[in-house]
JSON list of N, CA and C in Angstrom, two decimals:
[
{"chain": "A", "resi": 24, "resn": "MET", "atom": "N", "xyz": [67.79, 124.06, 104.23]},
{"chain": "A", "resi": 24, "resn": "MET", "atom": "CA", "xyz": [67.72, 125.80, 102.65]},
{"chain": "A", "resi": 24, "resn": "MET", "atom": "C", "xyz": [68.71, 126.23, 103.89]},
{"chain": "A", "resi": 25, "resn": "ALA", "atom": "N", "xyz": [70.02, 127.12, 103.35]},
{"chain": "A", "resi": 25, "resn": "ALA", "atom": "CA", "xyz": [70.04, 127.96, 104.02]},
{"chain": "A", "resi": 25, "resn": "ALA", "atom": "C", "xyz": [69.72, 129.12, 105.33]},
{"chain": "A", "resi": 26, "resn": "SER", "atom": "N", "xyz": [70.69, 129.54, 106.41]},
{"chain": "A", "resi": 26, "resn": "SER", "atom": "CA", "xyz": [69.75, 130.32, 106.57]},
{"chain": "A", "resi": 26, "resn": "SER", "atom": "C", "xyz": [70.47, 131.87, 106.27]},
{"chain": "A", "resi": 27, "resn": "PRO", "atom": "N", "xyz": [69.35, 132.79, 106.91]},
{"chain": "A", "resi": 27, "resn": "PRO", "atom": "CA", "xyz": [69.85, 134.05, 106.78]},
{"chain": "A", "resi": 27, "resn": "PRO", "atom": "C", "xyz": [71.54, 133.98, 106.85]},
{"chain": "A", "resi": 28, "resn": "SER", "atom": "N", "xyz": [72.15, 133.77, 107.59]},
{"chain": "A", "resi": 28, "resn": "SER", "atom": "CA", "xyz": [73.68, 134.26, 107.93]},
{"chain": "A", "resi": 28, "resn": "SER", "atom": "C", "xyz": [74.05, 133.62, 107.31]},
{"chain": "A", "resi": 29, "resn": "ASP", "atom": "N", "xyz": [73.91, 131.91, 106.67]},
{"chain": "A", "resi": 29, "resn": "ASP", "atom": "CA", "xyz": [74.65, 131.45, 105.74]},
{"chain": "A", "resi": 29, "resn": "ASP", "atom": "C", "xyz": [74.38, 131.64, 104.78]},
{"chain": "A", "resi": 30, "resn": "PRO", "atom": "N", "xyz": [75.51, 132.47, 103.38]},
{"chain": "A", "resi": 30, "resn": "PRO", "atom": "CA", "xyz": [74.82, 133.00, 102.14]},
{"chain": "A", "resi": 30, "resn": "PRO", "atom": "C", "xyz": [74.81, 131.89, 101.29]},
{"chain": "A", "resi": 31, "resn": "GLY", "atom": "N", "xyz": [75.88, 131.05, 101.59]},
{"chain": "A", "resi": 31, "resn": "GLY", "atom": "CA", "xyz": [75.51, 129.84, 100.35]},
{"chain": "A", "resi": 31, "resn": "GLY", "atom": "C", "xyz": [76.84, 129.49, 99.23]},
{"chain": "A", "resi": 32, "resn": "PRO", "atom": "N", "xyz": [77.06, 128.53, 99.01]},
{"chain": "A", "resi": 32, "resn": "PRO", "atom": "CA", "xyz": [78.17, 128.64, 98.29]},
{"chain": "A", "resi": 32, "resn": "PRO", "atom": "C", "xyz": [78.38, 130.27, 96.99]},
{"chain": "A", "resi": 33, "resn": "SER", "atom": "N", "xyz": [79.15, 130.38, 96.88]},
{"chain": "A", "resi": 33, "resn": "SER", "atom": "CA", "xyz": [79.26, 131.52, 95.77]},
{"chain": "A", "resi": 33, "resn": "SER", "atom": "C", "xyz": [78.95, 131.38, 94.41]},
{"chain": "A", "resi": 34, "resn": "ALA", "atom": "N", "xyz": [78.20, 132.60, 93.96]},
{"chain": "A", "resi": 34, "resn": "ALA", "atom": "CA", "xyz": [78.40, 132.18, 92.46]},
{"chain": "A", "resi": 34, "resn": "ALA", "atom": "C", "xyz": [79.54, 131.59, 91.33]},
{"chain": "A", "resi": 35, "resn": "ALA", "atom": "N", "xyz": [81.12, 132.10, 91.56]},
{"chain": "A", "resi": 35, "resn": "ALA", "atom": "CA", "xyz": [82.03, 132.07, 91.76]},
{"chain": "A", "resi": 35, "resn": "ALA", "atom": "C", "xyz": [82.51, 130.17, 91.27]},
{"chain": "A", "resi": 36, "resn": "LEU", "atom": "N", "xyz": [81.76, 129.93, 92.59]},
{"chain": "A", "resi": 36, "resn": "LEU", "atom": "CA", "xyz": [82.35, 128.39, 93.27]},
{"chain": "A", "resi": 36, "resn": "LEU", "atom": "C", "xyz": [81.22, 127.46, 91.88]},
{"chain": "A", "resi": 37, "resn": "LEU", "atom": "N", "xyz": [80.11, 128.29, 92.35]},
{"chain": "A", "resi": 37, "resn": "LEU", "atom": "CA", "xyz": [78.84, 127.21, 91.66]},
{"chain": "A", "resi": 37, "resn": "LEU", "atom": "C", "xyz": [78.95, 127.17, 89.78]},
{"chain": "A", "resi": 38, "resn": "GLU", "atom": "N", "xyz": [79.72, 128.18, 89.51]},
{"chain": "A", "resi": 38, "resn": "GLU", "atom": "CA", "xyz": [80.52, 128.48, 88.43]},
{"chain": "A", "resi": 38, "resn": "GLU", "atom": "C", "xyz": [81.38, 127.14, 87.74]},
{"chain": "A", "resi": 39, "resn": "ARG", "atom": "N", "xyz": [82.38, 127.31, 88.60]},
{"chain": "A", "resi": 39, "resn": "ARG", "atom": "CA", "xyz": [83.06, 125.96, 88.12]},
{"chain": "A", "resi": 39, "resn": "ARG", "atom": "C", "xyz": [83.00, 124.58, 88.87]},
{"chain": "A", "resi": 40, "resn": "LEU", "atom": "N", "xyz": [82.27, 124.77, 89.25]},
{"chain": "A", "resi": 40, "resn": "LEU", "atom": "CA", "xyz": [81.44, 123.96, 89.70]},
{"chain": "A", "resi": 40, "resn": "LEU", "atom": "C", "xyz": [80.48, 122.81, 88.35]},
{"chain": "A", "resi": 41, "resn": "TRP", "atom": "N", "xyz": [80.23, 123.47, 87.86]},
{"chain": "A", "resi": 41, "resn": "TRP", "atom": "CA", "xyz": [79.09, 123.72, 86.31]},
{"chain": "A", "resi": 41, "resn": "TRP", "atom": "C", "xyz": [80.24, 123.32, 85.33]},
{"chain": "A", "resi": 42, "resn": "GLN", "atom": "N", "xyz": [80.90, 124.11, 85.60]},
{"chain": "A", "resi": 42, "resn": "GLN", "atom": "CA", "xyz": [82.18, 124.36, 84.48]},
{"chain": "A", "resi": 42, "resn": "GLN", "atom": "C", "xyz": [82.80, 122.60, 83.95]},
{"chain": "A", "resi": 43, "resn": "GLY", "atom": "N", "xyz": [83.59, 121.81, 85.74]},
{"chain": "A", "resi": 43, "resn": "GLY", "atom": "CA", "xyz": [83.92, 121.22, 86.13]},
{"chain": "A", "resi": 43, "resn": "GLY", "atom": "C", "xyz": [83.27, 119.64, 85.38]},
{"chain": "A", "resi": 44, "resn": "LYS", "atom": "N", "xyz": [82.12, 120.03, 85.94]},
{"chain": "A", "resi": 44, "resn": "LYS", "atom": "CA", "xyz": [81.02, 119.23, 85.49]},
{"chain": "A", "resi": 44, "resn": "LYS", "atom": "C", "xyz": [80.86, 118.44, 83.94]},
{"chain": "A", "resi": 45, "resn": "THR", "atom": "N", "xyz": [80.72, 119.86, 83.47]},
{"chain": "A", "resi": 45, "resn": "THR", "atom": "CA", "xyz": [80.44, 119.79, 81.85]},
{"chain": "A", "resi": 45, "resn": "THR", "atom": "C", "xyz": [81.67, 119.14, 80.91]},
{"chain": "A", "resi": 46, "resn": "ASP", "atom": "N", "xyz": [82.76, 120.19, 81.58]},
{"chain": "A", "resi": 46, "resn": "ASP", "atom": "CA", "xyz": [84.03, 118.99, 80.90]},
{"chain": "A", "resi": 46, "resn": "ASP", "atom": "C", "xyz": [84.36, 117.81, 81.27]},
{"chain": "A", "resi": 47, "resn": "LEU", "atom": "N", "xyz": [83.68, 117.36, 82.36]},
{"chain": "A", "resi": 47, "resn": "LEU", "atom": "CA", "xyz": [83.71, 115.57, 82.45]},
{"chain": "A", "resi": 47, "resn": "LEU", "atom": "C", "xyz": [82.85, 114.63, 81.68]},
{"chain": "A", "resi": 48, "resn": "HIS", "atom": "N", "xyz": [81.91, 115.97, 81.46]},
{"chain": "A", "resi": 48, "resn": "HIS", "atom": "CA", "xyz": [80.48, 115.22, 80.92]},
{"chain": "A", "resi": 48, "resn": "HIS", "atom": "C", "xyz": [81.54, 114.99, 79.24]},
{"chain": "A", "resi": 49, "resn": "ARG", "atom": "N", "xyz": [81.94, 115.94, 78.34]},
{"chain": "A", "resi": 49, "resn": "ARG", "atom": "CA", "xyz": [82.53, 116.16, 77.55]},
{"chain": "A", "resi": 49, "resn": "ARG", "atom": "C", "xyz": [83.97, 114.72, 76.90]},
{"chain": "A", "resi": 50, "resn": "ARG", "atom": "N", "xyz": [84.07, 115.05, 78.49]},
{"chain": "A", "resi": 50, "resn": "ARG", "atom": "CA", "xyz": [85.69, 113.73, 78.53]},
{"chain": "A", "resi": 50, "resn": "ARG", "atom": "C", "xyz": [85.20, 112.14, 78.52]},
{"chain": "A", "resi": 51, "resn": "HIS", "atom": "N", "xyz": [84.22, 112.17, 79.37]},
{"chain": "A", "resi": 51, "resn": "HIS", "atom": "CA", "xyz": [83.04, 111.14, 79.02]},
{"chain": "A", "resi": 51, "resn": "HIS", "atom": "C", "xyz": [82.49, 110.40, 77.55]},
{"chain": "A", "resi": 52, "resn": "ALA", "atom": "N", "xyz": [82.20, 111.51, 76.87]},
{"chain": "A", "resi": 52, "resn": "ALA", "atom": "CA", "xyz": [81.92, 110.94, 75.43]},
{"chain": "A", "resi": 52, "resn": "ALA", "atom": "C", "xyz": [82.65, 110.88, 74.44]},
{"chain": "A", "resi": 53, "resn": "ARG", "atom": "N", "xyz": [83.98, 111.46, 74.79]},
{"chain": "A", "resi": 53, "resn": "ARG", "atom": "CA", "xyz": [85.12, 110.89, 73.77]},
{"chain": "A", "resi": 53, "resn": "ARG", "atom": "C", "xyz": [85.54, 109.37, 73.98]},
{"chain": "A", "resi": 54, "resn": "LEU", "atom": "N", "xyz": [85.16, 108.48, 75.14]},
{"chain": "A", "resi": 54, "resn": "LEU", "atom": "CA", "xyz": [85.82, 107.76, 75.23]},
{"chain": "A", "resi": 54, "resn": "LEU", "atom": "C", "xyz": [85.60, 106.13, 74.45]},
{"chain": "A", "resi": 55, "resn": "PRO", "atom": "N", "xyz": [85.87, 105.40, 74.45]},
{"chain": "A", "resi": 55, "resn": "PRO", "atom": "CA", "xyz": [86.11, 104.61, 73.40]},
{"chain": "A", "resi": 55, "resn": "PRO", "atom": "C", "xyz": [84.81, 103.66, 74.62]},
{"chain": "A", "resi": 56, "resn": "LEU", "atom": "N", "xyz": [84.02, 102.68, 74.01]},
{"chain": "A", "resi": 56, "resn": "LEU", "atom": "CA", "xyz": [82.77, 102.23, 74.30]},
{"chain": "A", "resi": 56, "resn": "LEU", "atom": "C", "xyz": [83.45, 100.89, 75.48]},
{"chain": "A", "resi": 57, "resn": "ARG", "atom": "N", "xyz": [84.50, 100.50, 75.31]},
{"chain": "A", "resi": 57, "resn": "ARG", "atom": "CA", "xyz": [85.00, 99.43, 75.84]},
{"chain": "A", "resi": 57, "resn": "ARG", "atom": "C", "xyz": [85.45, 100.04, 77.21]},
{"chain": "A", "resi": 58, "resn": "GLU", "atom": "N", "xyz": [85.55, 101.38, 77.38]},
{"chain": "A", "resi": 58, "resn": "GLU", "atom": "CA", "xyz": [85.98, 102.07, 78.98]},
{"chain": "A", "resi": 58, "resn": "GLU", "atom": "C", "xyz": [85.24, 102.78, 79.19]},
{"chain": "A", "resi": 59, "resn": "LYS", "atom": "N", "xyz": [84.23, 103.52, 78.84]},
{"chain": "A", "resi": 59, "resn": "LYS", "atom": "CA", "xyz": [82.67, 103.28, 79.18]},
{"chain": "A", "resi": 59, "resn": "LYS", "atom": "C", "xyz": [82.11, 102.11, 80.29]},
{"chain": "A", "resi": 60, "resn": "VAL", "atom": "N", "xyz": [81.95, 100.86, 79.16]},
{"chain": "A", "resi": 60, "resn": "VAL", "atom": "CA", "xyz": [81.39, 99.96, 79.63]},
{"chain": "A", "resi": 60, "resn": "VAL", "atom": "C", "xyz": [82.23, 99.86, 81.03]},
{"chain": "A", "resi": 61, "resn": "ARG", "atom": "N", "xyz": [83.47, 99.68, 81.57]},
{"chain": "A", "resi": 61, "resn": "ARG", "atom": "CA", "xyz": [84.27, 99.21, 82.02]},
{"chain": "A", "resi": 61, "resn": "ARG", "atom": "C", "xyz": [84.04, 100.49, 83.49]},
{"chain": "A", "resi": 62, "resn": "LEU", "atom": "N", "xyz": [83.70, 101.49, 83.36]},
{"chain": "A", "resi": 62, "resn": "LEU", "atom": "CA", "xyz": [82.96, 102.82, 84.39]},
{"chain": "A", "resi": 62, "resn": "LEU", "atom": "C", "xyz": [81.91, 102.66, 84.36]},
{"chain": "A", "resi": 63, "resn": "VAL", "atom": "N", "xyz": [81.16, 102.22, 84.28]},
{"chain": "A", "resi": 63, "resn": "VAL", "atom": "CA", "xyz": [79.31, 101.46, 84.42]},
{"chain": "A", "resi": 63, "resn": "VAL", "atom": "C", "xyz": [79.63, 100.30, 85.39]},
{"chain": "A", "resi": 64, "resn": "ILE", "atom": "N", "xyz": [80.70, 99.26, 85.31]},
{"chain": "A", "resi": 64, "resn": "ILE", "atom": "CA", "xyz": [80.64, 98.48, 85.93]},
{"chain": "A", "resi": 64, "resn": "ILE", "atom": "C", "xyz": [81.38, 98.65, 87.26]},
{"chain": "A", "resi": 65, "resn": "GLU", "atom": "N", "xyz": [82.35, 99.77, 87.37]},
{"chain": "A", "resi": 65, "resn": "GLU", "atom": "CA", "xyz": [82.92, 100.30, 88.39]},
{"chain": "A", "resi": 65, "resn": "GLU", "atom": "C", "xyz": [81.96, 101.01, 89.57]},
{"chain": "A", "resi": 66, "resn": "LEU", "atom": "N", "xyz": [81.11, 101.50, 89.05]},
{"chain": "A", "resi": 66, "resn": "LEU", "atom": "CA", "xyz": [80.39, 102.31, 89.47]},
{"chain": "A", "resi": 66, "resn": "LEU", "atom": "C", "xyz": [79.25, 101.10, 90.18]},
{"chain": "A", "resi": 67, "resn": "GLN", "atom": "N", "xyz": [78.75, 100.03, 89.68]},
{"chain": "A", "resi": 67, "resn": "GLN", "atom": "CA", "xyz": [77.83, 99.15, 90.02]},
{"chain": "A", "resi": 67, "resn": "GLN", "atom": "C", "xyz": [78.40, 98.25, 90.89]},
{"chain": "A", "resi": 68, "resn": "ARG", "atom": "N", "xyz": [79.70, 98.63, 91.15]},
{"chain": "A", "resi": 68, "resn": "ARG", "atom": "CA", "xyz": [80.34, 97.51, 92.65]},
{"chain": "A", "resi": 68, "resn": "ARG", "atom": "C", "xyz": [80.65, 98.31, 93.23]},
{"chain": "A", "resi": 69, "resn": "MET", "atom": "N", "xyz": [80.54, 99.58, 92.99]},
{"chain": "A", "resi": 69, "resn": "MET", "atom": "CA", "xyz": [80.84, 100.80, 94.62]},
{"chain": "A", "resi": 69, "resn": "MET", "atom": "C", "xyz": [79.24, 101.03, 94.50]},
{"chain": "A", "resi": 70, "resn": "VAL", "atom": "N", "xyz": [78.22, 100.63, 94.61]},
{"chain": "A", "resi": 70, "resn": "VAL", "atom": "CA", "xyz": [77.11, 100.95, 94.83]},
{"chain": "A", "resi": 70, "resn": "VAL", "atom": "C", "xyz": [76.47, 100.03, 95.18]},
{"chain": "A", "resi": 71, "resn": "LEU", "atom": "N", "xyz": [77.24, 98.42, 94.95]},
{"chain": "A", "resi": 71, "resn": "LEU", "atom": "CA", "xyz": [76.51, 97.35, 95.65]},
{"chain": "A", "resi": 71, "resn": "LEU", "atom": "C", "xyz": [76.27, 97.24, 96.65]},
{"chain": "A", "resi": 72, "resn": "PRO", "atom": "N", "xyz": [77.65, 96.84, 97.61]},
{"chain": "A", "resi": 72, "resn": "PRO", "atom": "CA", "xyz": [77.43, 97.29, 99.42]},
{"chain": "A", "resi": 72, "resn": "PRO", "atom": "C", "xyz": [76.56, 97.69, 100.15]},
{"chain": "A", "resi": 73, "resn": "LEU", "atom": "N", "xyz": [76.75, 99.31, 99.48]},
{"chain": "A", "resi": 73, "resn": "LEU", "atom": "CA", "xyz": [75.23, 100.16, 99.85]},
{"chain": "A", "resi": 73, "resn": "LEU", "atom": "C", "xyz": [74.25, 100.09, 100.08]},
{"chain": "A", "resi": 74, "resn": "LEU", "atom": "N", "xyz": [73.56, 99.20, 98.62]},
{"chain": "A", "resi": 74, "resn": "LEU", "atom": "CA", "xyz": [72.30, 98.18, 98.76]},
{"chain": "A", "resi": 74, "resn": "LEU", "atom": "C", "xyz": [72.36, 97.38, 99.47]},
{"chain": "A", "resi": 75, "resn": "THR", "atom": "N", "xyz": [72.93, 96.40, 99.66]},
{"chain": "A", "resi": 75, "resn": "THR", "atom": "CA", "xyz": [73.53, 94.75, 100.29]},
{"chain": "A", "resi": 75, "resn": "THR", "atom": "C", "xyz": [72.89, 95.84, 101.96]},
{"chain": "A", "resi": 76, "resn": "ARG", "atom": "N", "xyz": [73.40, 96.54, 102.38]},
{"chain": "A", "resi": 76, "resn": "ARG", "atom": "CA", "xyz": [73.25, 96.96, 103.20]},
{"chain": "A", "resi": 76, "resn": "ARG", "atom": "C", "xyz": [71.74, 97.85, 103.60]},
{"chain": "A", "resi": 77, "resn": "GLN", "atom": "N", "xyz": [70.88, 98.15, 102.55]},
{"chain": "A", "resi": 77, "resn": "GLN", "atom": "CA", "xyz": [69.98, 98.21, 103.04]},
{"chain": "A", "resi": 77, "resn": "GLN", "atom": "C", "xyz": [68.64, 97.29, 102.98]},
{"chain": "A", "resi": 78, "resn": "ARG", "atom": "N", "xyz": [68.54, 96.20, 101.66]},
{"chain": "A", "resi": 78, "resn": "ARG", "atom": "CA", "xyz": [67.56, 95.71, 101.65]},
{"chain": "A", "resi": 78, "resn": "ARG", "atom": "C", "xyz": [68.60, 94.26, 101.06]},
{"chain": "A", "resi": 79, "resn": "PRO", "atom": "N", "xyz": [67.43, 93.47, 100.35]},
{"chain": "A", "resi": 79, "resn": "PRO", "atom": "CA", "xyz": [68.09, 91.78, 100.06]},
{"chain": "A", "resi": 79, "resn": "PRO", "atom": "C", "xyz": [68.37, 92.45, 98.62]},
{"chain": "A", "resi": 80, "resn": "LEU", "atom": "N", "xyz": [68.98, 92.31, 97.87]},
{"chain": "A", "resi": 80, "resn": "LEU", "atom": "CA", "xyz": [69.29, 92.50, 96.35]},
{"chain": "A", "resi": 80, "resn": "LEU", "atom": "C", "xyz": [67.60, 91.60, 95.50]},
{"chain": "A", "resi": 81, "resn": "ARG", "atom": "N", "xyz": [67.36, 92.29, 94.73]},
{"chain": "A", "resi": 81, "resn": "ARG", "atom": "CA", "xyz": [66.90, 92.19, 94.04]},
{"chain": "A", "resi": 81, "resn": "ARG", "atom": "C", "xyz": [67.74, 91.29, 92.78]},
{"chain": "A", "resi": 82, "resn": "SER", "atom": "N", "xyz": [66.63, 90.03, 91.72]},
{"chain": "A", "resi": 82, "resn": "SER", "atom": "CA", "xyz": [67.18, 89.69, 91.25]},
{"chain": "A", "resi": 82, "resn": "SER", "atom": "C", "xyz": [68.21, 90.02, 89.69]},
{"chain": "A", "resi": 83, "resn": "TRP", "atom": "N", "xyz": [67.51, 91.41, 89.36]},
{"chain": "A", "resi": 83, "resn": "TRP", "atom": "CA", "xyz": [67.75, 91.35, 88.33]},
{"chain": "A", "resi": 83, "resn": "TRP", "atom": "C", "xyz": [69.01, 93.03, 89.23]},
{"chain": "A", "resi": 84, "resn": "GLU", "atom": "N", "xyz": [69.47, 92.53, 90.36]},
{"chain": "A", "resi": 84, "resn": "GLU", "atom": "CA", "xyz": [70.71, 93.72, 91.12]},
{"chain": "A", "resi": 84, "resn": "GLU", "atom": "C", "xyz": [72.15, 92.52, 90.95]},
{"chain": "A", "resi": 85, "resn": "ARG", "atom": "N", "xyz": [71.91, 91.56, 91.05]},
{"chain": "A", "resi": 85, "resn": "ARG", "atom": "CA", "xyz": [73.19, 90.84, 91.58]},
{"chain": "A", "resi": 85, "resn": "ARG", "atom": "C", "xyz": [74.14, 90.93, 90.39]},
{"chain": "A", "resi": 86, "resn": "PRO", "atom": "N", "xyz": [75.34, 90.84, 90.70]},
{"chain": "A", "resi": 86, "resn": "PRO", "atom": "CA", "xyz": [76.03, 91.60, 89.84]},
{"chain": "A", "resi": 86, "resn": "PRO", "atom": "C", "xyz": [76.56, 90.14, 89.02]},
{"chain": "A", "resi": 87, "resn": "TRP", "atom": "N", "xyz": [76.74, 90.62, 87.74]},
{"chain": "A", "resi": 87, "resn": "TRP", "atom": "CA", "xyz": [77.72, 89.30, 86.55]},
{"chain": "A", "resi": 87, "resn": "TRP", "atom": "C", "xyz": [79.51, 89.78, 87.50]},
{"chain": "A", "resi": 88, "resn": "GLU", "atom": "N", "xyz": [79.88, 88.31, 87.13]},
{"chain": "A", "resi": 88, "resn": "GLU", "atom": "CA", "xyz": [81.57, 88.48, 87.15]},
{"chain": "A", "resi": 88, "resn": "GLU", "atom": "C", "xyz": [81.86, 88.38, 86.31]},
{"chain": "A", "resi": 89, "resn": "ILE", "atom": "N", "xyz": [82.31, 89.74, 85.62]},
{"chain": "A", "resi": 89, "resn": "ILE", "atom": "CA", "xyz": [82.37, 89.77, 84.32]},
{"chain": "A", "resi": 89, "resn": "ILE", "atom": "C", "xyz": [83.76, 90.95, 84.26]},
{"chain": "A", "resi": 90, "resn": "GLU", "atom": "N", "xyz": [84.43, 91.13, 83.43]},
{"chain": "A", "resi": 90, "resn": "GLU", "atom": "CA", "xyz": [85.52, 91.90, 82.95]},
{"chain": "A", "resi": 90, "resn": "GLU", "atom": "C", "xyz": [85.16, 92.48, 81.31]},
{"chain": "A", "resi": 91, "resn": "PRO", "atom": "N", "xyz": [85.03, 93.39, 81.41]},
{"chain": "A", "resi": 91, "resn": "PRO", "atom": "CA", "xyz": [85.08, 94.71, 80.21]},
{"chain": "A", "resi": 91, "resn": "PRO", "atom": "C", "xyz": [86.54, 93.71, 79.32]}
]
C-alpha cells in the first residue's frame, strides 16, 4: 500500500502501461499458431527453474523435449 507521501504511479504512466498491454495482446492474437506454441514453450522453459527450486515437479510439469 502506498504511504500518504508516496502518490504512486501517475495516471499517464498507468494509461501507457495499459495501452502497451493491449497492443501486445493484439500483436499476439495475429501470430500464426506455430509462433503462439513456440512462445508458450519458451515461457514454460523460463518458469521451470523457478518451480524446481521451490518443490519437486509433478508428473505433468516435466518438460517435453519438443521443438515447435
